[in-house]
Amino acid sequence: MLDSKSNGIRFEEQGGNGEAVSAKIVREQVISSALQLLDKLGMEGLTMRKLADMLGVQVPSLYWHFANKDALFEAVADTLLEEVATTAVAGEQWQDMFFRISCEVRQALLAHRDGARFLARTYPLSGNVARISSQMISSLKDAGANDRTATWGTFSTLYYVMGFTIEEQAFSEKRPDHNQSPDLQALLLRYPVAASAWQHILKSDPHEGFHFGLNMALQGLAHYLLAPEK
């Protein structure tokens, strides 16, 4: 039965454990609809009013499931990572795990418009973030890292992934004629070294750049694990 206070979004039906089963389904619908808006309109277009309109409810109805806008956005951001690191690989070394998970995170963020920027904006300490980071931290500790190295080694790697993917997605949003603008051409003439590098990036596969930076980061972390703690 519908709760009259819910504007058609909260249900009174109870499951065997007393949980509002239908309410759980509606919460997932809110998150799913938010992801659809993100893909269609980008991060700036995802607003509570537009989300409520898409669901056919009033904005206050959304707060049955989320305390505020930040809580909703954190739930959406966490959902971006729900398919990452879901399968354990027996005997996997920490370098291989970091590389695999980093690639999975990047692909998960690329799957949604502004996905990396959206995650970086909220970056919640939530279920999927905790699950993924726990695997990475544990693998470093198993390799002999102390708490400090395992923590910063893990999150520095994830920050690299988010930063690279933010740039990758922003670049894909630029107009096709952006590189031909007079201002940019004049700037590149003033800085030929940067111009050469820019041309290399334009001609390169994004996967190449991502893997280059990731391997460099992991090699540095491996070296750090061998160095005495200062």
Short mmCIF file of C-alpha atoms in Angstrom, two decimals:
data_model
loop_
_atom_site.label_atom_id
_atom_site.label_comp_id
_atom_site.label_asym_id
_atom_site.label_seq_id
_atom_site.Cartn_x
_atom_site.Cartn_y
_atom_site.Cartn_z
CA MET A 1 0.00 0.00 0.00
CA LEU A 2 1.24 3.50 -0.80
CA ASP A 3 2.04 5.84 2.04
CA SER A 4 0.03 9.02 1.43
CA LYS A 5 2.92 11.15 2.64
CA SER A 6 5.25 9.82 0.00
CA ASN A 7 3.79 11.35 -3.19
CA GLY A 8 3.77 7.86 -4.59
CA ILE A 9 7.36 6.93 -3.83
CA ARG A 10 7.38 5.33 -0.37
CA PHE A 11 5.71 1.99 0.30
CA GLU A 12 4.41 0.43 3.49
CA GLU A 13 4.69 -3.17 2.32
CA GLN A 14 7.00 -5.13 4.62
CA GLY A 15 9.19 -8.11 3.85
CA GLY A 16 9.67 -11.08 6.15
CA ASN A 17 12.46 -9.31 8.04
CA GLY A 18 10.44 -6.16 8.49
CA GLU A 19 12.30 -4.24 5.77
CA ALA A 20 10.31 -2.15 3.34
CA VAL A 21 10.94 -4.25 0.24
CA SER A 22 9.31 -1.88 -2.22
CA ALA A 23 11.17 1.08 -0.73
CA LYS A 24 14.43 -0.65 -1.53
CA ILE A 25 13.37 -1.05 -5.14
CA VAL A 26 12.41 2.61 -5.38
CA ARG A 27 15.77 3.68 -3.92
CA GLU A 28 17.51 1.75 -6.67
CA GLN A 29 15.24 3.42 -9.22
CA VAL A 30 16.29 6.83 -7.91
CA ILE A 31 19.96 5.95 -8.34
CA SER A 32 19.35 4.44 -11.78
CA SER A 33 17.47 7.53 -12.91
CA ALA A 34 20.23 9.76 -11.58
CA LEU A 35 22.76 7.84 -13.67
CA GLN A 36 20.56 8.26 -16.73
CA LEU A 37 20.45 12.02 -16.16
CA LEU A 38 24.21 12.09 -15.65
CA ASP A 39 24.72 10.35 -19.00
CA LYS A 40 22.26 12.64 -20.77
CA LEU A 41 23.03 16.04 -19.23
CA GLY A 42 26.40 15.71 -17.52
CA MET A 43 27.27 16.52 -13.93
CA GLU A 44 25.91 20.08 -14.00
CA GLY A 45 22.60 18.83 -15.39
CA LEU A 46 22.01 16.36 -12.58
CA THR A 47 19.80 18.26 -10.16
CA MET A 48 17.27 17.16 -7.59
CA ARG A 49 14.45 18.91 -9.46
CA LYS A 50 15.27 17.28 -12.79
CA LEU A 51 15.60 13.92 -11.07
CA ALA A 52 12.22 14.31 -9.37
CA ASP A 53 10.63 15.34 -12.68
CA MET A 54 12.09 12.26 -14.37
CA LEU A 55 10.61 10.03 -11.66
CA GLY A 56 7.26 11.86 -11.67
CA VAL A 57 7.45 12.89 -8.02
CA GLN A 58 8.05 16.00 -5.94
CA VAL A 59 11.57 16.80 -4.75
CA PRO A 60 10.75 16.17 -1.04
CA SER A 61 9.84 12.59 -1.94
CA LEU A 62 13.49 11.88 -2.74
CA TYR A 63 14.41 12.54 0.88
CA TRP A 64 12.59 9.41 2.03
CA HIS A 65 15.67 7.55 0.84
CA PHE A 66 18.46 10.13 1.08
CA ALA A 67 19.02 12.61 3.89
CA ASN A 68 20.18 15.33 1.48
CA LYS A 69 21.58 15.96 -1.98
CA ASP A 70 25.09 14.99 -0.91
CA ALA A 71 23.87 11.60 0.35
CA LEU A 72 22.16 10.93 -2.97
CA PHE A 73 25.21 11.93 -4.99
CA GLU A 74 27.43 9.76 -2.79
CA ALA A 75 25.16 6.77 -3.43
CA VAL A 76 25.30 7.45 -7.17
CA ALA A 77 29.09 7.78 -7.08
CA ASP A 78 29.40 4.53 -5.15
CA THR A 79 27.23 2.77 -7.73
CA LEU A 80 29.70 3.74 -10.46
CA LEU A 81 32.14 1.29 -8.88
CA GLU A 82 29.82 -1.60 -8.09
CA GLU A 83 31.27 -3.88 -10.81
CA VAL A 84 34.93 -3.12 -9.96
CA ALA A 85 37.10 -5.74 -8.24
CA THR A 86 34.28 -8.20 -7.76
CA THR A 87 36.37 -11.25 -8.62
CA ALA A 88 39.43 -12.31 -6.63
CA VAL A 89 42.41 -13.79 -8.49
CA ALA A 90 44.16 -16.51 -6.50
CA GLY A 91 47.87 -15.90 -5.98
CA GLU A 92 47.79 -12.50 -7.66
CA GLN A 93 50.76 -10.25 -6.85
CA TRP A 94 50.03 -6.75 -5.63
CA GLN A 95 51.36 -5.11 -8.83
CA ASP A 96 49.00 -7.20 -10.96
CA MET A 97 46.08 -6.48 -8.64
CA PHE A 98 46.75 -2.72 -8.69
CA PHE A 99 47.01 -2.71 -12.47
CA ARG A 100 43.82 -4.76 -12.91
CA ILE A 101 41.74 -2.77 -10.45
CA SER A 102 43.01 0.56 -11.79
CA CYS A 103 41.97 -0.43 -15.31
CA GLU A 104 38.57 -1.57 -14.03
CA VAL A 105 38.03 1.72 -12.20
CA ARG A 106 38.91 3.69 -15.33
CA GLN A 107 36.54 1.67 -17.49
CA ALA A 108 33.75 2.01 -14.92
CA LEU A 109 34.15 5.80 -14.90
CA LEU A 110 34.40 6.05 -18.68
CA ALA A 111 31.09 4.20 -18.94
CA HIS A 112 29.25 7.31 -17.72
CA ARG A 113 29.49 10.91 -18.85
CA ASP A 114 31.55 12.94 -16.36
CA GLY A 115 31.93 9.74 -14.34
CA ALA A 116 35.44 10.53 -13.10
CA ARG A 117 34.63 14.14 -12.26
CA PHE A 118 31.47 13.05 -10.48
CA LEU A 119 33.34 10.51 -8.37
CA ALA A 120 36.11 13.00 -7.57
CA ARG A 121 33.52 15.57 -6.49
CA THR A 122 31.94 13.24 -3.96
CA TYR A 123 34.49 10.42 -3.40
CA PRO A 124 32.44 8.84 -0.62
CA LEU A 125 33.75 6.49 2.03
CA SER A 126 31.09 3.99 1.09
CA GLY A 127 30.62 0.31 0.47
CA ASN A 128 32.31 -0.10 -2.90
CA VAL A 129 35.09 2.39 -2.18
CA ALA A 130 35.84 0.62 1.10
CA ARG A 131 35.69 -2.80 -0.55
CA ILE A 132 38.07 -1.87 -3.37
CA SER A 133 40.56 0.03 -1.22
CA SER A 134 40.58 -2.76 1.38
CA GLN A 135 41.69 -5.26 -1.26
CA MET A 136 44.47 -2.99 -2.45
CA ILE A 137 45.69 -2.04 1.04
CA SER A 138 45.68 -5.68 2.15
CA SER A 139 47.74 -6.75 -0.86
CA LEU A 140 50.39 -4.14 -0.04
CA LYS A 141 50.47 -5.19 3.59
CA ASP A 142 50.90 -8.81 2.53
CA ALA A 143 53.92 -7.62 0.54
CA GLY A 144 55.45 -6.09 3.68
CA ALA A 145 54.19 -2.50 3.54
CA ASN A 146 53.41 -0.70 6.77
CA ASP A 147 50.11 1.12 7.32
CA ARG A 148 51.37 4.44 5.96
CA THR A 149 52.80 3.01 2.76
CA ALA A 150 49.83 0.71 2.15
CA THR A 151 47.36 3.56 2.66
CA TRP A 152 49.07 6.22 0.57
CA GLY A 153 50.20 3.71 -2.02
CA THR A 154 46.60 2.66 -2.56
CA PHE A 155 44.95 6.06 -2.60
CA SER A 156 47.70 7.75 -4.61
CA THR A 157 47.12 5.12 -7.28
CA LEU A 158 43.36 5.69 -7.24
CA TYR A 159 43.87 9.46 -7.37
CA TYR A 160 46.02 9.00 -10.48
CA VAL A 161 43.27 6.94 -12.11
CA MET A 162 40.63 9.58 -11.36
CA GLY A 163 42.84 12.46 -12.49
CA PHE A 164 43.78 10.83 -15.78
CA THR A 165 40.19 9.85 -16.50
CA ILE A 166 38.89 13.34 -15.70
CA GLU A 167 41.28 14.75 -18.32
CA GLU A 168 40.39 11.99 -20.77
CA GLN A 169 36.67 12.66 -20.49
CA ALA A 170 37.09 16.44 -20.58
CA PHE A 171 39.17 16.15 -23.75
CA SER A 172 36.48 14.06 -25.43
CA GLU A 173 33.92 16.79 -24.70
CA LYS A 174 35.85 19.51 -26.54
CA ARG A 175 34.59 20.79 -29.88
CA PRO A 176 36.24 19.22 -32.94
CA ASP A 177 37.62 22.61 -34.02
CA HIS A 178 39.07 23.41 -30.59
CA ASN A 179 42.64 22.64 -31.65
CA GLN A 180 42.36 25.02 -34.60
CA SER A 181 41.49 28.12 -32.56
CA PRO A 182 43.80 31.10 -33.26
CA ASP A 183 44.52 31.60 -29.56
CA LEU A 184 45.66 28.00 -29.11
CA GLN A 185 47.78 28.07 -32.27
CA ALA A 186 49.46 31.27 -31.11
CA LEU A 187 50.15 29.73 -27.72
CA LEU A 188 51.74 26.64 -29.28
CA LEU A 189 53.98 28.81 -31.45
CA ARG A 190 55.29 30.46 -28.29
CA TYR A 191 56.00 27.10 -26.64
CA PRO A 192 57.22 24.65 -29.30
CA VAL A 193 58.23 21.99 -26.77
CA ALA A 194 54.71 21.93 -25.35
CA ALA A 195 53.33 21.96 -28.91
CA SER A 196 55.33 18.85 -29.79
CA ALA A 197 54.13 17.08 -26.66
CA TRP A 198 50.56 18.13 -27.38
CA GLN A 199 50.71 16.69 -30.87
CA HIS A 200 52.07 13.43 -29.46
CA ILE A 201 49.16 13.22 -27.03
CA LEU A 202 46.65 13.95 -29.79
CA LYS A 203 48.00 11.13 -31.93
CA SER A 204 48.37 8.63 -29.10
CA ASP A 205 45.90 6.03 -27.91
CA PRO A 206 44.56 7.10 -24.47
CA HIS A 207 45.18 3.54 -23.25
CA GLU A 208 48.88 4.04 -24.00
CA GLY A 209 49.07 7.17 -21.89
CA PHE A 210 47.10 5.63 -19.05
CA HIS A 211 49.20 2.47 -18.96
CA PHE A 212 52.44 4.47 -19.15
CA GLY A 213 51.54 6.58 -16.13
CA LEU A 214 50.14 3.65 -14.18
CA ASN A 215 53.20 1.49 -14.76
CA MET A 216 55.43 4.39 -13.75
CA ALA A 217 53.46 4.84 -10.53
CA LEU A 218 53.56 1.13 -9.71
CA GLN A 219 57.29 0.91 -10.40
CA GLY A 220 57.83 3.83 -8.04
CA LEU A 221 55.71 2.18 -5.38
CA ALA A 222 57.63 -1.09 -5.78
CA HIS A 223 60.89 0.79 -5.32
CA TYR A 224 59.45 2.50 -2.26
CA LEU A 225 58.55 -0.84 -0.70
CA LEU A 226 62.22 -1.87 -0.94
CA ALA A 227 63.53 1.37 0.55
CA PRO A 228 63.98 1.73 4.32
CA GLU A 229 61.28 3.73 6.05
CA LYS A 230 62.34 7.32 6.75
#
